[in-house]
Coordinates of C-alpha atoms in Angstrom, one line a residue:
M12 CA -93.9 71.1 262.1
S13 CA -92.5 67.9 263.4
N14 CA -95.2 66.0 261.6
E15 CA -94.1 67.3 258.3
I16 CA -90.4 66.4 259.0
T17 CA -91.3 62.9 260.2
G18 CA -93.4 62.4 257.1
N19 CA -90.6 63.4 254.8
T20 CA -88.1 61.1 256.6
A21 CA -90.4 58.2 256.4
K22 CA -90.8 58.8 252.7
E23 CA -87.1 58.9 252.2
K24 CA -86.6 55.5 253.9
S25 CA -89.4 53.7 252.1
L26 CA -89.2 51.9 248.7
D27 CA -91.4 53.8 246.2
S28 CA -93.1 52.5 243.1
T29 CA -90.0 53.1 241.0
H30 CA -88.0 50.8 243.2
I31 CA -90.7 48.2 243.1
R32 CA -90.6 48.2 239.3
S33 CA -86.8 47.8 239.6
I34 CA -87.3 44.7 241.7
V35 CA -89.8 43.2 239.2
V36 CA -87.8 43.9 236.1
L37 CA -84.5 42.6 237.7
A38 CA -86.3 39.5 239.0
M39 CA -87.8 38.7 235.6
F40 CA -84.4 39.1 233.9
S41 CA -82.6 36.9 236.5
F42 CA -85.4 34.3 236.1
V43 CA -85.1 34.2 232.3
F44 CA -81.3 34.5 232.0
L45 CA -80.4 32.0 234.7
G46 CA -83.3 29.7 234.0
T47 CA -82.5 29.5 230.3
E48 CA -78.8 28.9 231.0
F49 CA -79.8 26.0 233.2
F50 CA -82.2 24.5 230.7
Y51 CA -79.6 25.0 227.9
D52 CA -77.1 23.0 229.9
N53 CA -79.6 20.2 230.3
R54 CA -80.4 20.2 226.5
A55 CA -76.7 20.3 225.6
A56 CA -76.1 17.3 227.9
E57 CA -78.5 15.3 225.7
V58 CA -76.5 16.0 222.6
V59 CA -72.8 16.2 223.6
D60 CA -70.5 14.8 226.4
A61 CA -70.1 16.5 229.7
R62 CA -66.9 18.4 228.8
K63 CA -68.5 19.8 225.7
V64 CA -71.4 21.1 227.7
L65 CA -68.8 23.4 229.4
L66 CA -67.7 24.6 226.0
Y67 CA -71.3 25.3 224.9
Q68 CA -72.0 27.1 228.1
S69 CA -68.9 29.3 227.6
V70 CA -69.9 30.2 224.1
I71 CA -73.4 31.4 225.0
L72 CA -72.0 33.4 227.9
L73 CA -69.6 35.1 225.6
A74 CA -72.5 35.7 223.2
S75 CA -74.3 37.6 225.9
V76 CA -71.3 39.9 226.1
V77 CA -71.7 40.7 222.4
G78 CA -75.3 41.7 223.2
V79 CA -74.2 44.0 226.0
F80 CA -71.9 45.9 223.6
M81 CA -74.6 46.0 220.9
Y82 CA -77.1 47.6 223.3
A83 CA -74.6 50.1 224.7
L84 CA -73.5 51.1 221.1
I85 CA -77.0 51.5 219.7
Q86 CA -78.2 53.4 222.8
K87 CA -75.2 55.8 222.6
K88 CA -75.4 56.4 218.8
A89 CA -79.1 56.2 218.2
G90 CA -80.7 57.1 221.5
N91 CA -83.3 55.4 223.8
N92 CA -86.3 55.4 221.4
I93 CA -84.4 53.5 218.7
V94 CA -82.8 51.0 221.1
K95 CA -86.1 50.3 222.7
K96 CA -87.7 49.4 219.4
V97 CA -84.7 47.3 218.5
L98 CA -84.9 45.5 221.8
I99 CA -88.6 44.7 221.4
A100 CA -88.2 43.5 217.9
S101 CA -85.2 41.3 218.8
N102 CA -87.1 39.7 221.7
F103 CA -89.6 38.3 219.2
V104 CA -86.7 36.6 217.6
G105 CA -85.4 35.6 221.0
V106 CA -88.7 33.8 221.8
F107 CA -88.3 31.6 218.7
A108 CA -84.7 30.9 219.7
L109 CA -85.9 29.9 223.1
A110 CA -88.4 27.5 221.6
G111 CA -85.6 26.1 219.4
I112 CA -83.5 25.4 222.6
M113 CA -86.4 23.5 224.1
F114 CA -87.9 21.7 221.2
G115 CA -85.7 22.3 218.1
D116 CA -83.2 20.3 216.2
E117 CA -80.5 19.2 218.5
S118 CA -77.8 19.6 215.8
I119 CA -78.1 23.4 215.9
I120 CA -78.8 23.9 219.5
L121 CA -75.6 25.9 219.8
L122 CA -76.9 28.4 217.2
Y123 CA -80.2 28.7 219.1
G124 CA -78.2 29.4 222.2
I125 CA -76.0 32.1 220.6
V126 CA -78.9 33.9 219.1
F127 CA -80.9 33.9 222.3
F128 CA -78.1 35.0 224.6
I129 CA -77.0 37.8 222.3
I130 CA -80.5 39.2 222.6
W131 CA -80.6 38.6 226.3
G132 CA -77.2 40.3 226.7
M133 CA -78.9 43.4 225.2
T134 CA -82.0 43.0 227.4
G135 CA -79.8 42.6 230.5
C136 CA -77.8 45.7 229.7
C137 CA -81.0 47.7 229.3
T138 CA -82.3 46.2 232.5
Y139 CA -79.3 47.3 234.6
H140 CA -79.2 50.6 232.8
A141 CA -82.9 51.2 233.7
V142 CA -82.4 50.2 237.3
A143 CA -79.4 52.6 237.6
G144 CA -81.8 55.3 236.4
A145 CA -84.1 54.6 239.3
Y146 CA -81.4 55.3 241.9
T147 CA -79.5 58.5 242.6
D148 CA -78.3 57.3 246.0
R149 CA -76.8 54.1 247.5
K150 CA -79.8 53.6 249.8
H151 CA -81.7 50.3 249.2
L152 CA -79.8 49.5 246.0
T153 CA -78.2 46.3 247.4
V154 CA -81.5 45.3 249.0
T155 CA -83.3 45.7 245.6
V156 CA -80.7 43.7 243.8
G157 CA -80.7 40.9 246.4
I158 CA -84.5 40.6 246.6
S159 CA -84.7 40.6 242.8
Y160 CA -82.1 37.8 242.5
A161 CA -83.9 35.7 245.1
V162 CA -87.3 36.2 243.5
G163 CA -85.9 35.2 240.0
L164 CA -84.3 32.1 241.4
F165 CA -87.4 31.1 243.3
F166 CA -89.4 31.3 240.0
Q167 CA -86.7 29.3 238.3
Y168 CA -86.9 26.6 241.0
I169 CA -90.7 26.4 240.6
N170 CA -90.5 26.3 236.8
Y171 CA -88.0 23.4 236.9
N172 CA -89.4 21.3 239.8
V173 CA -93.2 22.0 239.8
I174 CA -94.0 22.4 236.1
G175 CA -93.4 19.2 234.2
S176 CA -94.5 20.3 230.7
M177 CA -91.8 21.9 228.5
T178 CA -94.5 23.8 226.7
I179 CA -95.8 25.4 229.9
R180 CA -92.2 26.2 230.9
L181 CA -91.7 28.0 227.6
V182 CA -95.0 30.0 228.2
V183 CA -93.8 31.0 231.6
F184 CA -90.5 32.3 230.1
I185 CA -92.4 34.2 227.4
L186 CA -94.6 35.8 230.1
A187 CA -91.5 37.0 231.9
V188 CA -90.2 38.5 228.7
V189 CA -93.5 40.3 228.2
V190 CA -93.4 41.7 231.7
I191 CA -90.0 43.2 231.1
M192 CA -90.9 44.6 227.7
T193 CA -94.1 46.1 229.0
I194 CA -92.2 47.9 231.8
F195 CA -89.7 49.3 229.3
M196 CA -92.5 50.6 227.0
V197 CA -94.9 51.9 229.7
Y198 CA -92.4 53.7 231.9
S199 CA -89.9 54.8 229.3
D200 CA -90.7 58.5 229.9
T201 CA -90.6 58.4 233.7
A202 CA -87.8 58.7 236.2
Y203 CA -87.3 55.0 235.7
A204 CA -86.0 55.5 232.2
P205 CA -82.2 55.4 231.6
E206 CA -82.3 58.8 229.8
K207 CA -83.0 60.5 233.1
I208 CA -79.3 59.9 234.2
E209 CA -77.3 62.9 233.2
D210 CA -73.9 62.6 231.6
A211 CA -71.3 62.4 234.3
E212 CA -67.9 64.0 234.5
Q213 CA -65.4 61.2 234.2
S214 CA -62.5 61.9 236.4
T215 CA -59.2 60.1 236.6
G216 CA -60.2 58.8 240.0
S217 CA -63.4 57.3 238.5
K218 CA -61.5 55.5 235.8
S219 CA -59.1 54.1 238.3
I220 CA -62.0 52.8 240.5
A221 CA -63.7 51.3 237.4
F222 CA -60.5 49.6 236.3
A223 CA -59.7 48.2 239.8
F224 CA -63.3 46.9 240.1
V225 CA -63.0 45.2 236.7
I226 CA -59.8 43.4 237.9
V227 CA -61.4 42.4 241.2
I228 CA -64.6 41.0 239.5
L229 CA -62.6 39.2 236.9
L230 CA -60.3 37.5 239.4
M231 CA -63.2 36.5 241.6
T232 CA -65.0 35.2 238.5
F233 CA -62.1 32.9 237.7
I234 CA -62.6 31.2 241.1
F235 CA -66.4 31.1 241.0
S236 CA -66.4 29.9 237.4
E237 CA -64.0 27.0 238.2
L238 CA -66.2 25.9 241.0
D239 CA -69.3 26.3 238.8
N240 CA -67.6 24.2 236.1
I241 CA -67.0 21.4 238.7
V242 CA -70.7 21.6 239.6
T243 CA -71.8 21.6 236.0
L244 CA -69.6 18.6 235.1
V245 CA -71.1 16.6 238.0
H246 CA -74.6 17.6 236.9
A247 CA -73.9 16.8 233.2
E248 CA -72.5 13.4 234.1
G249 CA -75.6 12.6 236.1
G250 CA -73.8 12.6 239.5
A251 CA -76.2 15.2 241.0
D252 CA -79.2 17.3 240.0
I253 CA -78.2 20.8 240.9
G254 CA -81.7 22.1 240.2
Q255 CA -83.1 20.6 243.4
W256 CA -83.5 22.2 246.9
P257 CA -79.8 23.2 247.3
R258 CA -80.3 25.8 244.6
L259 CA -82.6 27.7 247.0
F260 CA -79.5 28.6 248.9
L261 CA -78.7 31.0 246.0
A262 CA -81.9 32.8 246.8
I263 CA -81.2 32.9 250.5
S264 CA -77.7 34.2 249.9
G265 CA -79.0 36.9 247.6
I266 CA -81.3 38.3 250.2
A267 CA -78.6 38.0 252.9
A268 CA -76.1 39.9 250.7
G269 CA -78.6 42.6 250.0
L270 CA -79.2 43.3 253.7
L271 CA -75.6 42.9 254.8
F272 CA -74.1 45.0 251.9
D273 CA -76.5 47.8 252.7
I274 CA -75.0 48.4 256.1
K275 CA -73.4 51.8 256.4
D276 CA -74.1 52.7 252.8
Q277 CA -72.2 49.7 251.5
R278 CA -69.1 50.7 253.4
F279 CA -68.1 47.1 254.2
M280 CA -69.1 45.5 250.9
N281 CA -65.6 44.8 249.6
Q282 CA -64.5 43.2 252.9
M283 CA -67.6 41.0 253.1
M284 CA -67.2 39.8 249.6
Y285 CA -63.5 39.0 250.2
C286 CA -64.4 36.8 253.1
V287 CA -67.1 35.1 251.0
T288 CA -64.5 34.4 248.3
V289 CA -62.2 32.8 250.8
L290 CA -65.1 30.6 251.8
S291 CA -65.6 29.6 248.2
V292 CA -61.9 28.7 247.8
I293 CA -62.3 26.4 250.8
A294 CA -65.4 24.8 249.3
M295 CA -63.5 24.2 246.0
L296 CA -60.6 22.6 247.8
V297 CA -63.0 20.4 249.8
I298 CA -64.5 19.1 246.6
E299 CA -61.2 18.7 244.8
F300 CA -59.8 16.7 247.7
G301 CA -62.7 14.3 247.7
G302 CA -64.9 15.9 250.3
A303 CA -68.7 15.8 250.4
F304 CA -70.0 17.2 247.1
L305 CA -73.3 18.4 248.7
I306 CA -71.5 20.5 251.3
G307 CA -69.3 22.1 248.7
L308 CA -72.4 22.7 246.5
I309 CA -74.3 24.5 249.3
V310 CA -71.2 26.6 250.2
F311 CA -70.8 27.5 246.5
Y312 CA -74.5 28.6 246.2
L313 CA -74.3 30.7 249.4
A314 CA -71.2 32.4 248.1
A315 CA -72.5 32.8 244.5
G316 CA -75.5 34.8 245.6
F317 CA -73.3 37.3 247.4
F318 CA -71.1 37.6 244.3
V319 CA -74.0 38.4 242.0
V320 CA -75.3 41.1 244.3
Y321 CA -71.7 42.4 244.7
F322 CA -70.9 42.8 241.0
T323 CA -74.4 44.1 240.1
T324 CA -74.4 46.8 242.7
G325 CA -70.8 47.7 242.3
F326 CA -71.0 48.4 238.6
I327 CA -74.3 50.3 238.9
N328 CA -72.5 52.6 241.4
V329 CA -69.5 52.8 239.0
S330 CA -71.8 53.8 236.1
Y331 CA -72.8 57.1 237.8
T332 CA -69.3 58.5 237.4
M333 CA -68.6 57.2 233.9
K334 CA -69.6 58.7 230.6
W335 CA -70.7 55.5 228.9
Q336 CA -73.2 54.8 231.6
S337 CA -75.3 52.3 229.6
F338 CA -72.4 50.0 229.3
W339 CA -71.0 50.3 232.8
A340 CA -74.4 49.7 234.5
G341 CA -74.4 46.2 233.0
A342 CA -70.7 45.7 233.1
G343 CA -71.0 43.4 236.2
R344 CA -72.7 40.6 234.4
T345 CA -70.5 41.3 231.3
I346 CA -67.2 40.9 233.2
N347 CA -68.6 37.9 235.0
N348 CA -69.6 36.2 231.7
I349 CA -66.3 37.1 230.0
G350 CA -64.4 35.5 232.9
A351 CA -66.7 32.4 233.0
G352 CA -66.3 32.0 229.2
I353 CA -62.5 32.2 229.4
V354 CA -62.4 29.6 232.2
G355 CA -64.8 27.3 230.3
V356 CA -62.9 27.4 227.1
I357 CA -59.6 26.8 228.9
S358 CA -61.1 23.9 230.8
Y359 CA -62.2 22.4 227.4
V360 CA -59.0 23.0 225.6
I361 CA -56.9 21.4 228.4
V362 CA -57.5 17.7 227.6
K363 CA -55.9 16.5 230.8
T364 CA -57.4 17.7 234.0
P365 CA -54.8 19.5 236.1
G366 CA -53.8 17.7 239.3
I367 CA -55.1 18.6 242.7
M368 CA -51.9 20.3 243.7
A369 CA -51.7 22.4 240.5
M370 CA -55.4 23.4 241.0
S371 CA -54.8 24.3 244.6
V372 CA -51.7 26.4 243.9
T373 CA -53.6 28.2 241.1
V374 CA -56.6 29.0 243.3
I375 CA -54.4 30.2 246.2
L376 CA -52.4 32.5 243.8
L377 CA -55.7 33.9 242.5
L378 CA -56.7 34.6 246.1
V379 CA -53.4 36.5 246.7
F380 CA -54.1 38.6 243.6
I381 CA -57.6 39.3 244.8
S382 CA -56.3 40.4 248.1
I383 CA -54.1 43.0 246.4
A384 CA -56.8 44.1 244.1
V385 CA -59.4 44.6 246.9
F386 CA -56.8 46.6 248.9
V387 CA -56.2 48.9 246.0
L388 CA -59.9 49.3 245.3
E389 CA -60.6 50.1 249.0
S390 CA -57.8 52.8 248.9
L391 CA -59.3 54.3 245.7
Q392 CA -62.8 54.4 247.1
K393 CA -62.0 56.3 250.3
K394 CA -62.1 59.6 248.5
Q395 CA -65.4 58.7 246.8
Y396 CA -66.9 57.7 250.2
R397 CA -65.8 61.1 251.7
Q398 CA -67.4 63.0 248.8
Y399 CA -70.5 60.9 249.1
D400 CA -70.8 61.8 252.8
E401 CA -70.2 65.5 252.2
E402 CA -73.0 65.5 249.5
K403 CA -75.3 63.6 251.8
V404 CA -74.8 66.2 254.6
M405 CA -75.3 69.0 252.1
R406 CA -78.5 67.6 250.8
S407 CA -79.8 67.0 254.3
S408 CA -78.9 70.6 255.3
E409 CA -80.6 72.1 252.2
S410 CA -83.7 69.9 252.8
S411 CA -83.8 71.0 256.5
S412 CA -83.5 74.7 255.5
E413 CA -86.3 74.3 252.9
R414 CA -88.6 72.7 255.5
T415 CA -87.8 75.4 258.1
E416 CA -88.8 78.1 255.6
V417 CA -92.0 76.4 254.6
D418 CA -92.9 75.7 258.3
F419 CA -92.4 79.4 259.2
E420 CA -94.7 80.5 256.4
R421 CA -97.4 78.0 257.5
F422 CA -97.1 79.2 261.1
A423 CA -97.5 82.8 260.0
D424 CA -100.4 82.1 257.7
M425 CA -102.2 80.0 260.4
H426 CA -102.0 82.8 262.9
G427 CA -102.6 85.7 260.5
L428 CA -99.3 87.5 261.0
T429 CA -98.7 90.7 258.9
G430 CA -95.6 91.1 256.8
R431 CA -94.0 93.3 259.4
E432 CA -94.8 90.9 262.2
R433 CA -93.2 88.0 260.2
E434 CA -90.1 90.1 259.9
V435 CA -90.1 90.8 263.6
L436 CA -90.7 87.1 264.5
Q437 CA -87.8 85.9 262.2
K438 CA -85.5 88.3 264.0
L439 CA -86.7 87.2 267.5
L440 CA -86.1 83.6 266.6
I441 CA -82.4 84.1 265.7
S442 CA -81.4 86.9 268.1
D443 CA -80.6 86.9 271.8
E444 CA -80.0 90.7 271.8
S445 CA -82.0 93.2 273.9
I446 CA -85.2 94.7 272.7
Q447 CA -83.5 98.0 272.0
K448 CA -80.8 96.3 269.9
I449 CA -83.3 94.3 267.9
A450 CA -85.4 97.5 267.3
D451 CA -82.3 99.2 266.0
E452 CA -81.5 96.4 263.6
L453 CA -85.1 96.5 262.3
Y454 CA -84.9 100.3 262.0
I455 CA -88.0 100.8 264.2
S456 CA -88.6 102.3 267.6
R457 CA -88.6 100.3 270.8
A458 CA -92.3 101.1 271.3
S459 CA -93.2 99.8 267.8
L460 CA -91.3 96.6 268.4
Y461 CA -93.3 96.1 271.7
R462 CA -96.6 96.7 269.8
H463 CA -95.7 94.0 267.2
I464 CA -94.8 91.5 269.9
S465 CA -98.0 92.3 271.8
S466 CA -100.0 91.8 268.6
M467 CA -98.4 88.4 268.0
N468 CA -98.9 87.4 271.6
E469 CA -102.6 88.1 271.2
K470 CA -102.8 86.1 267.9
T471 CA -100.9 83.1 269.3
G472 CA -102.4 83.2 272.9
T473 CA -99.0 83.9 274.5
K474 CA -98.0 86.5 277.0
S475 CA -94.4 87.4 276.4
R476 CA -91.5 87.5 273.9
V477 CA -90.1 84.2 275.5
G478 CA -93.5 82.6 275.5
L479 CA -94.0 83.5 271.8
I480 CA -90.7 81.9 270.8
Q481 CA -91.3 78.8 272.9
Y482 CA -94.8 78.5 271.4
Y483 CA -93.3 78.7 267.8
Y484 CA -90.9 75.8 268.4
S485 CA -93.5 73.6 270.1
W486 CA -96.2 74.4 267.5
H487 CA -97.7 71.5 265.5
E488 CA -99.9 72.2 262.6
E489 CA -103.4 70.8 263.2

C-alpha cells in the first residue's frame, strides 16, 4: 500500500511532459521576442538618433499590445481552430518582417517592426494562454516561467555574441518560430491546449484582484521602463554594449525568481517583488547621480528577471478566475508593454531631460503608490489563498480516500477474501466494539463472525482479530 502512495506523491511533485513543453514554448517565445527587440534597437540606432530609438522601441511594444487583443478577440469569437490557422499564417508574414528588420530598407524599418511585433503579440498571448492550460495548480508554475526565461535569454546571448552572421541569426530565429508553431499544431488536442481550461465564474473579488494587479504591474513598469530607457540610451549612444556578459544576470535572476517565488505556493511573491523594486529604485538613483553604470546595469538586470517572472506568473493565476482567459493569461506582458510604451513616448516628447531632483521625486512617489497598491493586493488575495488551501486539503482528502478504497480491494483480491469476509474486515478496521456488538451491527451471530475471522486468519497467516488488523496496515503489495 505505501508503495502505491509514495509513487503517486512522487508523480505529483515531478514535472511531466506537459510542463516540459511549457518550458520549451515559453523559452522560444522569450528568445524571439526579446532577441528581436534587442536587434531592432541596434538596427534603429543605425538609422536615427538615440532619443528616436526610444520612440521606435515604444511603438513596437505598443504594436505587440494590438496583437494580444487581436488573438484574444479571434479566439473568443472564432475558437481555437481558427485562431491557430490565423497564427500560423501570420507567422509566415512575420518571418518576412523579421528579414526586413535585419536586411531591409532602413527607411521603413519602423513598419517592419510594427508588423512583426503585432504578430508576436498574438503569438505571445497564445503562448501564455497555452501554458495556463497546462497548469491547474500553483505548483511549479513560477519555476517553469523562470527556467523558460533564463533559457530564452541564454539563447539570445549566444545568438548575439557567438554567431557573427546576420543570415544565420535569422535562421536561428526562424527555427525558434517553427518549434513554437509545431508545438501548437501537434499538441492542440491535448491537455496542453488552451481550450482545456473551462470557463470560470468571474466574481467581484476576482475582478478586484485583477484590477489591483494591473495597477501594481503598471506602476512597477514605469520604474523598470525608465531604468531600461537609461540603459537603452547609453547603448544607442555607444557608451556600453548591453548585449555582453552582464545580460546573463537576467537569466540568473529568472531562475532565482522562479525558485524563490515558488516558496509556500507563491505566498510571499508580492513582498519579494516589492523589495526587488526598491532595489531597482536605488540602482536608478545611483546611475542618475553619476554612479558606476555597470553596477546599476547589473542591479537592473537582476531585478528585471524577477519582474518578468512576477507579472507572467501573476496574470496566469489571475486568468483562472476570469471569463476572458485568453486575454488575461497574456496580460502581464501586455500591461508591461503598455507601461513601457507610455514611458518611452513621454521620454521622447519631453525635449529637455528632467533634472535629477525631479526624477528622484517622481520615482519616490511611484514607490509610495506601489507600496499602497501592493498592500491592497495582499489584502484582496488573502481570501483567495484561504480558498486555495481549502481546495488543496479537499483534493488531498479525496485522493487519500480513493487510494484507501483501491488498496483494500487489492488486499482482499490478493488473499482471496469472499464478499462477506470483505464486509467483516471493513467493519473490524473501523470499529473498536466488542465481538458481540460487531456481530449485531452485521446482523450475524457471534459464532458466524468468529468463523469469518478464523477464515481470514488462515488466508493471511495471522492468529487473531488484532493480528489480522495489524497485518492489514503493515501489508505491502509484492
